[in-house]
Amino acid sequence: GNSVTQMEGPVTLSEEAFLTINCTYTATGYPSLFWYVQYPGEGLQLLLKATKADDKGSNKGFEATYRKETTSFHLEKGSVQVSDSAVYFCALDDNTDKLIFGTGTRLQVFP
Amino acid sequence: GAVVSQHPSWVICKSGTSVKIECRSLDFQATTMFWYRQFPKQSLMLMATSNEGSKATYEQGVEKDKFLINHASLTLSTLTVTSAHPEDSSFYICSARVRQGAGGYTFGSGTRLTVV
């Protein structure tokens, strides 16, 4: 079946460091891909999305490119801030009216 | 944008009692809503999908009689945890499919349930 695999956390960085969180997927057809962020004690917020191959989603300095050839949707940010500390979830929508989530990656940014 | 309001944000209840969690779509009609459960430091586990005016579809292993879902209107879905026990303590999150505009899914802010 369809699935999403994320790198395990926690990812610990100093402020202004470069961030990469890997995400790969397995799906038939042409799913849409998402990154969601969850701050402590809160629900999920959509960070960015891409709906077709080679699309780049971007928001708040974060970027991810839909790579069909490598079935990947890695999340990147050039300079992280302490306020970016959260759990990040990669997800896919395979058009069956359900989101399939990865296991989540906790990011901790220290000043 | 499409907003889902979830209440309460946290609740503490005694074992054996029932707790109702509400999820409302504020500025759109949500024909389909989803209920997730999240254990500490883990991902979201889909419990059930509710469709307005019909019975919810539960995922394998989720007790229908334990977690009652009602989706009586296009803007309201409720999850009732019946005869709660400490092992039901968890973070519950609702989500709605957004069919207009940019589409996608929007999430409630979650409810932390503690059963004592």
Coordinates of N, CA and C in Angstrom, one line a residue:
Chain A
G1 N 0.8 -1.2 0.0 CA 0.0 0.0 0.0 C 0.8 1.2 0.0
N2 N 0.2 2.4 -0.1 CA 0.9 3.7 -0.1 C 1.5 4.0 1.3
S3 N 2.6 4.6 1.3 CA 3.3 4.9 2.6 C 4.2 6.1 2.5
V4 N 4.5 6.6 3.6 CA 5.5 7.8 3.7 C 6.5 7.4 4.7
T5 N 7.8 7.6 4.4 CA 8.9 7.3 5.3 C 9.7 8.6 5.6
Q6 N 9.8 8.9 6.8 CA 10.6 10.1 7.2 C 11.8 9.8 8.0
M7 N 12.8 10.6 8.0 CA 14.0 10.4 8.8 C 13.6 10.5 10.2
E8 N 14.3 9.7 11.1 CA 14.0 9.7 12.5 C 14.6 10.9 13.1
G9 N 13.9 11.4 14.1 CA 14.5 12.5 14.9 C 15.0 12.0 16.2
P10 N 15.3 12.9 17.1 CA 15.2 14.4 16.8 C 16.4 14.9 16.0
V11 N 16.1 16.0 15.3 CA 17.1 16.7 14.6 C 17.5 17.9 15.5
T12 N 18.7 18.0 15.9 CA 19.1 19.1 16.8 C 20.1 20.0 16.0
L13 N 19.7 21.3 15.9 CA 20.5 22.3 15.2 C 20.7 23.5 16.0
S14 N 21.8 24.2 15.7 CA 22.0 25.6 16.2 C 21.3 26.6 15.3
E15 N 20.9 27.7 15.9 CA 20.2 28.7 15.1 C 21.0 29.1 13.9
E16 N 20.4 29.4 12.8 CA 20.9 29.8 11.5 C 21.6 28.6 10.8
A17 N 21.5 27.4 11.3 CA 22.0 26.2 10.5 C 21.0 25.9 9.4
F18 N 21.6 25.0 8.5 CA 20.8 24.6 7.4 C 20.0 23.3 7.8
L19 N 18.8 23.2 7.4 CA 17.9 22.1 7.8 C 17.5 21.3 6.5
T20 N 17.7 20.0 6.7 CA 17.1 19.0 5.7 C 16.4 17.9 6.5
I21 N 15.1 17.7 6.2 CA 14.4 16.5 6.8 C 13.9 15.7 5.6
N22 N 14.4 14.5 5.5 CA 14.2 13.6 4.4 C 12.8 13.0 4.5
C23 N 12.2 12.9 3.3 CA 10.9 12.2 3.2 C 10.8 11.5 1.8
T24 N 10.5 10.2 1.9 CA 10.3 9.5 0.6 C 8.9 8.8 0.7
Y25 N 8.4 8.5 -0.4 CA 7.0 8.0 -0.4 C 6.9 6.8 -1.4
T26 N 5.9 6.0 -1.1 CA 5.5 4.9 -2.0 C 4.0 5.1 -2.4
A27 N 3.8 5.3 -3.7 CA 2.4 5.5 -4.0 C 2.2 5.1 -5.5
T28 N 1.0 4.7 -5.8 CA 0.7 4.5 -7.3 C 0.0 5.8 -7.7
G29 N 0.1 6.0 -9.0 CA -0.5 7.2 -9.5 C 0.3 8.5 -9.2
Y30 N -0.5 9.6 -9.0 CA 0.1 10.9 -8.8 C -0.4 11.6 -7.6
P31 N 0.2 11.2 -6.4 CA -0.3 11.8 -5.2 C 0.1 13.2 -5.0
S32 N -0.6 14.0 -4.2 CA -0.2 15.3 -3.7 C 0.6 15.1 -2.5
L33 N 1.6 15.9 -2.2 CA 2.5 15.8 -1.1 C 2.4 17.0 -0.2
F34 N 2.6 16.8 1.1 CA 2.4 17.9 2.0 C 3.5 17.8 3.1
W35 N 3.8 19.0 3.7 CA 4.5 19.0 5.0 C 3.6 19.8 5.9
Y36 N 3.4 19.2 7.1 CA 2.6 19.8 8.2 C 3.6 20.0 9.4
V37 N 3.3 21.1 10.1 CA 4.1 21.3 11.3 C 3.2 21.3 12.6
Q38 N 3.7 20.7 13.6 CA 2.9 20.7 14.9 C 3.8 21.3 16.0
Y39 N 3.3 22.4 16.5 CA 4.0 23.0 17.7 C 3.4 22.4 18.9
P40 N 4.2 22.4 20.0 CA 3.8 21.7 21.2 C 2.4 22.0 21.7
G41 N 1.6 20.9 21.9 CA 0.3 21.1 22.4 C -0.7 21.5 21.4
E42 N -0.4 21.6 20.2 CA -1.3 22.1 19.2 C -1.6 21.1 18.1
G43 N -2.6 21.4 17.3 CA -2.9 20.6 16.1 C -1.9 20.8 15.0
L44 N -2.2 20.3 13.8 CA -1.3 20.4 12.7 C -1.6 21.6 11.8
Q45 N -0.6 22.3 11.3 CA -0.8 23.4 10.4 C -0.1 23.0 9.1
L46 N -0.7 23.3 8.0 CA -0.1 23.1 6.7 C 1.0 24.0 6.5
L47 N 2.2 23.5 6.2 CA 3.4 24.3 6.0 C 3.5 24.6 4.5
L48 N 3.5 23.5 3.7 CA 3.6 23.7 2.2 C 3.1 22.4 1.6
K49 N 2.9 22.5 0.3 CA 2.4 21.4 -0.5 C 2.8 21.4 -1.9
A50 N 2.7 20.3 -2.6 CA 3.0 20.2 -4.0 C 2.1 19.2 -4.6
T51 N 1.5 19.5 -5.8 CA 0.5 18.6 -6.3 C 1.0 17.8 -7.5
K52 N 2.1 18.2 -8.1 CA 2.6 17.4 -9.2 C 4.1 17.4 -9.3
A53 N 4.6 16.5 -10.1 CA 6.1 16.3 -10.2 C 6.8 17.6 -10.6
D54 N 7.9 17.9 -9.9 CA 8.7 19.1 -10.1 C 8.2 20.4 -9.5
D55 N 7.0 20.3 -8.9 CA 6.4 21.4 -8.2 C 7.3 21.7 -7.0
K56 N 7.5 22.9 -6.6 CA 8.2 23.3 -5.4 C 7.2 24.0 -4.5
G57 N 7.0 23.5 -3.3 CA 6.2 24.2 -2.3 C 7.1 25.0 -1.5
S58 N 6.6 26.2 -1.0 CA 7.5 27.0 -0.2 C 6.6 27.9 0.8
N59 N 7.1 28.1 2.0 CA 6.4 28.9 2.9 C 7.3 29.2 4.1
K60 N 7.4 30.4 4.6 CA 8.1 30.8 5.8 C 9.6 30.4 5.7
G61 N 10.2 30.4 4.5 CA 11.6 30.0 4.3 C 11.8 28.6 4.1
F62 N 10.8 27.7 4.3 CA 10.9 26.3 4.0 C 10.6 26.0 2.6
E63 N 11.2 25.0 2.0 CA 11.0 24.6 0.7 C 11.0 23.0 0.6
A64 N 10.2 22.5 -0.4 CA 10.3 21.1 -0.7 C 9.9 20.9 -2.2
T65 N 10.6 20.1 -2.9 CA 10.4 19.8 -4.3 C 9.9 18.4 -4.5
Y66 N 8.8 18.3 -5.2 CA 8.2 17.0 -5.6 C 9.1 16.3 -6.6
R67 N 9.8 15.3 -6.2 CA 10.7 14.5 -7.1 C 10.2 13.2 -7.4
K68 N 9.6 13.0 -8.6 CA 9.0 11.7 -8.9 C 10.0 10.7 -9.1
E69 N 11.1 11.1 -9.7 CA 12.1 10.1 -10.1 C 12.8 9.4 -8.9
T70 N 12.8 10.2 -7.8 CA 13.4 9.6 -6.5 C 12.3 9.4 -5.5
T71 N 11.1 9.6 -5.8 CA 9.9 9.5 -4.9 C 10.2 10.2 -3.6
S72 N 10.6 11.5 -3.7 CA 11.0 12.2 -2.5 C 10.4 13.6 -2.4
F73 N 10.4 14.1 -1.2 CA 9.8 15.4 -0.9 C 10.5 16.0 0.3
H74 N 11.8 16.2 0.2 CA 12.6 16.6 1.3 C 12.3 18.0 1.7
L75 N 12.3 18.3 3.0 CA 12.0 19.6 3.5 C 13.4 20.3 3.8
E76 N 13.5 21.6 3.4 CA 14.7 22.3 3.6 C 14.5 23.7 4.0
K77 N 15.4 24.2 4.8 CA 15.4 25.6 5.2 C 16.8 26.1 5.3
G78 N 17.1 27.2 4.8 CA 18.5 27.7 4.8 C 19.0 28.1 6.1
S79 N 18.2 28.7 7.0 CA 18.6 29.2 8.2 C 17.5 29.1 9.3
V80 N 17.6 28.1 10.1 CA 16.5 27.8 11.1 C 16.6 28.8 12.3
Q81 N 15.4 29.0 12.9 CA 15.3 29.8 14.1 C 14.8 28.9 15.2
V82 N 15.0 29.5 16.4 CA 14.5 28.7 17.6 C 13.0 28.5 17.5
S83 N 12.3 29.4 16.9 CA 10.9 29.3 16.8 C 10.4 28.2 15.8
D84 N 11.4 27.7 15.1 CA 11.0 26.6 14.1 C 11.0 25.2 14.9
S85 N 11.4 25.2 16.1 CA 11.3 24.0 16.9 C 9.9 23.4 16.9
A86 N 9.7 22.2 16.5 CA 8.4 21.6 16.3 C 8.5 20.2 15.8
V87 N 7.4 19.6 15.6 CA 7.4 18.3 14.9 C 6.9 18.5 13.5
Y88 N 7.6 17.9 12.5 CA 7.3 18.1 11.1 C 6.8 16.7 10.6
F89 N 5.7 16.8 9.9 CA 5.1 15.6 9.3 C 5.0 15.7 7.8
C90 N 5.5 14.7 7.1 CA 5.4 14.6 5.7 C 4.1 13.7 5.4
A91 N 3.3 14.1 4.4 CA 2.1 13.3 4.2 C 1.8 13.3 2.7
L92 N 1.0 12.3 2.3 CA 0.6 12.2 0.9 C -0.9 12.0 0.9
D93 N -1.5 12.6 -0.2 CA -2.9 12.4 -0.5 C -3.0 11.6 -1.8
D94 N -3.4 10.4 -1.6 CA -3.4 9.5 -2.8 C -4.8 9.5 -3.5
N95 N -5.6 10.6 -3.2 CA -6.9 10.7 -3.9 C -7.9 9.7 -3.4
T96 N -7.7 9.1 -2.3 CA -8.7 8.2 -1.7 C -9.4 8.9 -0.5
D97 N -9.2 10.2 -0.4 CA -9.9 11.0 0.6 C -9.2 10.7 2.0
K98 N -8.0 10.3 2.0 CA -7.3 10.1 3.3 C -5.9 10.7 3.1
L99 N -5.4 11.2 4.2 CA -4.0 11.6 4.3 C -3.2 10.5 4.9
I100 N -2.0 10.2 4.3 CA -1.1 9.2 4.9 C 0.1 9.9 5.4
F101 N 0.3 9.8 6.7 CA 1.4 10.5 7.4 C 2.6 9.7 7.6
G102 N 3.7 10.4 7.6 CA 5.0 9.8 8.1 C 5.0 9.8 9.6
T103 N 6.0 9.3 10.2 CA 6.1 9.2 11.6 C 6.4 10.5 12.3
G104 N 6.7 11.5 11.6 CA 7.1 12.8 12.2 C 8.5 12.9 12.6
T105 N 9.1 14.1 12.5 CA 10.5 14.3 12.8 C 10.5 15.6 13.7
R106 N 11.0 15.3 14.9 CA 11.1 16.5 15.9 C 12.4 17.3 15.6
L107 N 12.2 18.6 15.5 CA 13.3 19.5 15.2 C 13.5 20.3 16.5
Q108 N 14.7 20.4 17.0 CA 15.0 21.2 18.1 C 16.1 22.2 17.7
V109 N 15.9 23.5 17.8 CA 16.8 24.5 17.5 C 17.2 25.2 18.7
F110 N 18.6 25.3 18.9 CA 19.1 26.0 20.1 C 19.8 27.3 19.7
P111 N 19.7 28.3 20.6 CA 20.3 29.6 20.3 C 21.8 29.5 20.3
Chain B
G1 N -9.2 31.6 5.2 CA -9.1 30.2 4.8 C -10.0 29.4 5.6
A2 N -10.1 28.1 5.2 CA -10.9 27.1 5.9 C -10.4 26.9 7.3
V3 N -11.3 27.0 8.3 CA -10.9 26.9 9.7 C -11.8 25.8 10.4
V4 N -11.1 25.0 11.1 CA -11.8 24.0 11.9 C -11.6 24.3 13.4
S5 N -12.7 24.4 14.1 CA -12.6 24.7 15.6 C -12.9 23.5 16.4
Q6 N -12.0 23.1 17.2 CA -12.1 21.9 18.0 C -12.2 22.2 19.5
H7 N -13.2 21.6 20.2 CA -13.3 21.9 21.6 C -13.7 20.6 22.4
P8 N -13.3 20.5 23.6 CA -12.4 21.4 24.3 C -11.0 21.2 23.9
S9 N -10.1 22.0 24.4 CA -8.7 21.8 24.0 C -8.1 20.8 25.0
W10 N -8.6 20.7 26.2 CA -8.2 19.7 27.1 C -9.3 19.3 28.0
V11 N -9.3 18.1 28.5 CA -10.3 17.7 29.4 C -9.8 16.6 30.3
I12 N -10.2 16.6 31.6 CA -9.8 15.6 32.5 C -11.1 14.9 33.0
C13 N -11.2 13.6 32.9 CA -12.4 13.0 33.4 C -12.1 11.7 34.2
K14 N -13.1 11.3 34.9 CA -12.9 10.1 35.8 C -13.2 8.8 34.9
S15 N -12.6 7.7 35.3 CA -12.8 6.5 34.6 C -14.3 6.1 34.7
G16 N -14.8 5.6 33.6 CA -16.1 5.2 33.5 C -17.1 6.3 32.9
T17 N -16.6 7.5 32.9 CA -17.5 8.5 32.3 C -17.3 8.7 30.8
S18 N -18.1 9.4 30.2 CA -18.0 9.7 28.7 C -17.6 11.1 28.5
V19 N -16.9 11.3 27.4 CA -16.4 12.6 27.0 C -16.7 12.9 25.6
K20 N -17.3 14.1 25.3 CA -17.6 14.4 23.9 C -16.6 15.5 23.4
I21 N -16.1 15.3 22.3 CA -15.2 16.3 21.6 C -15.9 16.8 20.4
E22 N -16.0 18.1 20.2 CA -16.6 18.7 19.0 C -15.6 19.3 18.0
C23 N -16.0 19.2 16.8 CA -15.2 19.7 15.7 C -16.1 20.4 14.8
R24 N -15.9 21.8 14.6 CA -16.8 22.6 13.8 C -16.0 23.2 12.6
S25 N -16.6 23.2 11.5 CA -16.0 23.9 10.3 C -16.7 25.3 10.4
L26 N -15.8 26.3 10.4 CA -16.4 27.7 10.7 C -16.8 28.4 9.4
D27 N -16.2 28.2 8.3 CA -16.5 29.1 7.2 C -16.6 28.2 5.9
F28 N -16.8 26.9 6.1 CA -17.1 26.1 4.9 C -17.9 24.9 5.4
Q29 N -18.4 24.2 4.4 CA -19.1 23.0 4.7 C -18.2 21.7 4.6
A30 N -18.2 21.0 5.6 CA -17.3 19.8 5.7 C -18.1 18.6 5.5
T31 N -18.2 18.0 4.3 CA -18.9 16.8 4.2 C -18.2 15.6 4.7
T32 N -16.9 15.7 4.8 CA -16.0 14.6 5.3 C -15.1 15.2 6.4
M33 N -15.1 14.5 7.5 CA -14.2 14.8 8.6 C -13.5 13.6 9.0
F34 N -12.3 13.8 9.6 CA -11.5 12.7 10.0 C -11.1 12.9 11.5
W35 N -11.0 11.8 12.2 CA -10.6 11.8 13.6 C -9.3 11.0 13.8
Y36 N -8.3 11.6 14.4 CA -7.0 11.0 14.6 C -6.8 10.9 16.1
R37 N -5.9 10.0 16.4 CA -5.4 9.9 17.8 C -3.9 9.9 17.7
Q38 N -3.3 10.6 18.6 CA -1.9 10.7 18.6 C -1.3 10.4 20.0
F39 N -0.5 9.4 20.1 CA 0.2 9.1 21.3 C 1.5 10.0 21.4
P40 N 2.0 10.1 22.7 CA 3.1 11.0 22.9 C 4.3 10.7 21.9
K41 N 4.8 11.7 21.3 CA 5.9 11.6 20.4 C 5.7 10.6 19.3
Q42 N 4.5 10.4 18.9 CA 4.2 9.5 17.8 C 3.4 10.2 16.7
S43 N 3.2 9.5 15.6 CA 2.5 10.1 14.5 C 1.0 10.0 14.7
L44 N 0.2 10.5 13.8 CA -1.2 10.5 13.9 C -1.8 9.2 13.4
M45 N -2.7 8.6 14.2 CA -3.3 7.4 13.8 C -4.8 7.7 13.4
L46 N -5.1 7.4 12.1 CA -6.5 7.7 11.7 C -7.4 6.7 12.4
M47 N -8.4 7.2 13.1 CA -9.4 6.4 13.8 C -10.6 6.1 12.9
A48 N -11.1 7.2 12.3 CA -12.4 7.0 11.5 C -12.6 8.2 10.6
T49 N -13.4 7.9 9.6 CA -13.8 9.0 8.7 C -15.3 9.1 8.8
S50 N -15.7 10.4 9.0 CA -17.2 10.6 9.1 C -17.7 11.4 8.0
N51 N -18.8 11.0 7.4 CA -19.5 11.7 6.3 C -20.8 12.2 6.8
E52 N -21.1 13.4 6.5 CA -22.4 14.0 6.9 C -23.6 13.1 6.5
G53 N -24.4 12.8 7.5 CA -25.6 12.1 7.3 C -25.5 10.6 7.2
S54 N -24.3 10.1 7.3 CA -24.2 8.6 7.2 C -23.2 8.1 8.4
K55 N -23.2 6.8 8.5 CA -22.4 6.2 9.5 C -20.9 6.4 9.2
A56 N -20.1 6.5 10.3 CA -18.7 6.7 10.1 C -18.0 5.4 9.7
T57 N -16.9 5.5 9.0 CA -16.1 4.4 8.6 C -14.9 4.3 9.6
Y58 N -14.8 3.2 10.3 CA -13.8 3.1 11.3 C -12.6 2.3 10.7
E59 N -11.4 2.7 11.1 CA -10.2 1.9 10.7 C -10.1 0.6 11.5
Q60 N -9.4 -0.3 11.0 CA -9.2 -1.6 11.6 C -8.7 -1.4 13.0
G61 N -9.3 -2.1 13.9 CA -8.8 -2.1 15.3 C -9.4 -1.0 16.2
V62 N -10.2 -0.1 15.6 CA -10.8 0.9 16.4 C -12.2 0.5 16.8
E63 N -12.5 0.5 18.1 CA -13.8 0.1 18.6 C -14.9 1.1 18.3
K64 N -15.8 0.7 17.6 CA -16.9 1.5 17.2 C -17.8 1.9 18.4
D65 N -18.0 1.0 19.3 CA -18.9 1.3 20.4 C -18.1 2.1 21.5
K66 N -16.8 2.1 21.4 CA -16.0 2.9 22.3 C -15.9 4.4 21.9
F67 N -15.7 4.5 20.6 CA -15.5 5.9 20.0 C -16.7 6.1 19.1
L68 N -17.7 6.8 19.6 CA -18.9 7.1 18.8 C -18.7 8.4 18.1
I69 N -18.9 8.3 16.8 CA -18.8 9.5 15.9 C -20.1 9.8 15.3
N70 N -20.4 11.1 15.4 CA -21.7 11.6 14.8 C -21.4 12.8 13.9
H71 N -21.9 12.8 12.8 CA -21.7 13.9 11.8 C -23.1 14.3 11.3
A72 N -23.8 15.0 12.1 CA -25.2 15.2 11.8 C -25.4 16.4 10.9
S73 N -24.5 17.3 10.8 CA -24.6 18.5 10.0 C -23.4 18.7 9.2
L74 N -23.4 19.6 8.2 CA -22.3 19.9 7.4 C -21.2 20.7 8.0
T75 N -21.5 21.1 9.3 CA -20.4 21.9 10.0 C -20.0 21.3 11.3
L76 N -20.6 20.2 11.7 CA -20.3 19.6 13.0 C -20.1 18.1 13.0
S77 N -19.0 17.7 13.6 CA -18.8 16.3 13.8 C -18.3 16.2 15.3
T78 N -18.8 15.1 15.9 CA -18.5 14.9 17.3 C -17.9 13.5 17.5
L79 N -17.0 13.4 18.5 CA -16.4 12.2 18.9 C -16.7 12.0 20.4
T80 N -17.3 10.9 20.7 CA -17.6 10.7 22.1 C -16.8 9.4 22.6
V81 N -16.0 9.6 23.5 CA -15.3 8.5 24.1 C -16.1 8.0 25.3
T82 N -16.7 6.8 25.1 CA -17.6 6.2 26.1 C -16.9 5.4 27.1
S83 N -17.4 5.4 28.3 CA -16.8 4.7 29.4 C -15.3 4.7 29.4
A84 N -14.8 5.9 29.5 CA -13.4 6.2 29.3 C -12.5 5.5 30.4
H85 N -11.3 5.0 30.0 CA -10.4 4.4 30.9 C -9.0 5.1 30.7
P86 N -8.1 5.0 31.6 CA -6.8 5.6 31.5 C -6.1 5.4 30.2
E87 N -6.3 4.2 29.6 CA -5.6 3.9 28.4 C -6.1 4.7 27.2
D88 N -7.3 5.4 27.4 CA -7.9 6.2 26.4 C -7.2 7.6 26.4
S89 N -6.5 7.9 27.4 CA -5.8 9.2 27.5 C -4.9 9.4 26.3
S90 N -5.1 10.5 25.6 CA -4.4 10.7 24.4 C -4.7 12.1 23.9
F91 N -4.1 12.4 22.7 CA -4.4 13.7 22.0 C -5.2 13.3 20.8
Y92 N -6.4 13.9 20.7 CA -7.3 13.6 19.6 C -7.4 14.8 18.7
I93 N -7.3 14.6 17.4 CA -7.3 15.7 16.5 C -8.3 15.4 15.4
C94 N -9.1 16.4 15.0 CA -10.0 16.3 13.9 C -9.5 17.0 12.7
S95 N -10.0 16.6 11.6 CA -9.5 17.2 10.3 C -10.7 17.2 9.4
A96 N -10.7 18.2 8.4 CA -11.8 18.2 7.5 C -11.2 18.4 6.1
R97 N -11.8 17.7 5.1 CA -11.4 17.9 3.7 C -12.0 19.2 3.2
V98 N -11.2 20.0 2.6 CA -11.6 21.3 2.1 C -11.7 21.1 0.6
R99 N -13.0 21.3 0.1 CA -13.2 21.0 -1.3 C -13.2 22.2 -2.2
Q100 N -13.2 23.4 -1.5 CA -13.2 24.6 -2.3 C -11.8 25.3 -2.3
G101 N -11.6 26.3 -3.1 CA -10.3 27.0 -3.1 C -9.2 26.1 -3.4
A102 N -8.2 26.3 -2.6 CA -6.9 25.5 -2.8 C -7.1 24.0 -2.4
G103 N -8.2 23.7 -1.7 CA -8.5 22.3 -1.3 C -7.5 21.9 -0.2
G104 N -7.3 20.6 -0.1 CA -6.5 20.0 0.9 C -7.2 19.7 2.2
Y105 N -6.5 19.7 3.3 CA -7.1 19.3 4.6 C -6.8 20.4 5.6
T106 N -7.7 20.6 6.5 CA -7.4 21.6 7.6 C -7.7 20.8 8.9
F107 N -6.9 21.2 9.9 CA -6.9 20.4 11.2 C -7.4 21.3 12.4
G108 N -8.1 20.7 13.3 CA -8.4 21.3 14.5 C -7.1 21.4 15.4
S109 N -7.3 22.1 16.5 CA -6.1 22.4 17.4 C -5.9 21.2 18.4
G110 N -6.8 20.2 18.3 CA -6.5 19.0 19.2 C -7.2 19.1 20.5
T111 N -7.4 18.0 21.1 CA -8.0 17.9 22.5 C -7.1 16.9 23.2
R112 N -6.6 17.3 24.3 CA -5.8 16.4 25.2 C -6.8 15.8 26.2
L113 N -7.0 14.5 26.2 CA -7.9 13.8 27.1 C -7.0 13.1 28.1
T114 N -7.3 13.4 29.4 CA -6.7 12.6 30.5 C -7.8 12.0 31.3
V115 N -7.7 10.7 31.4 CA -8.7 9.9 32.2 C -8.0 9.4 33.5
V116 N -8.6 9.8 34.6 CA -8.0 9.5 35.9 C -8.8 8.5 36.7

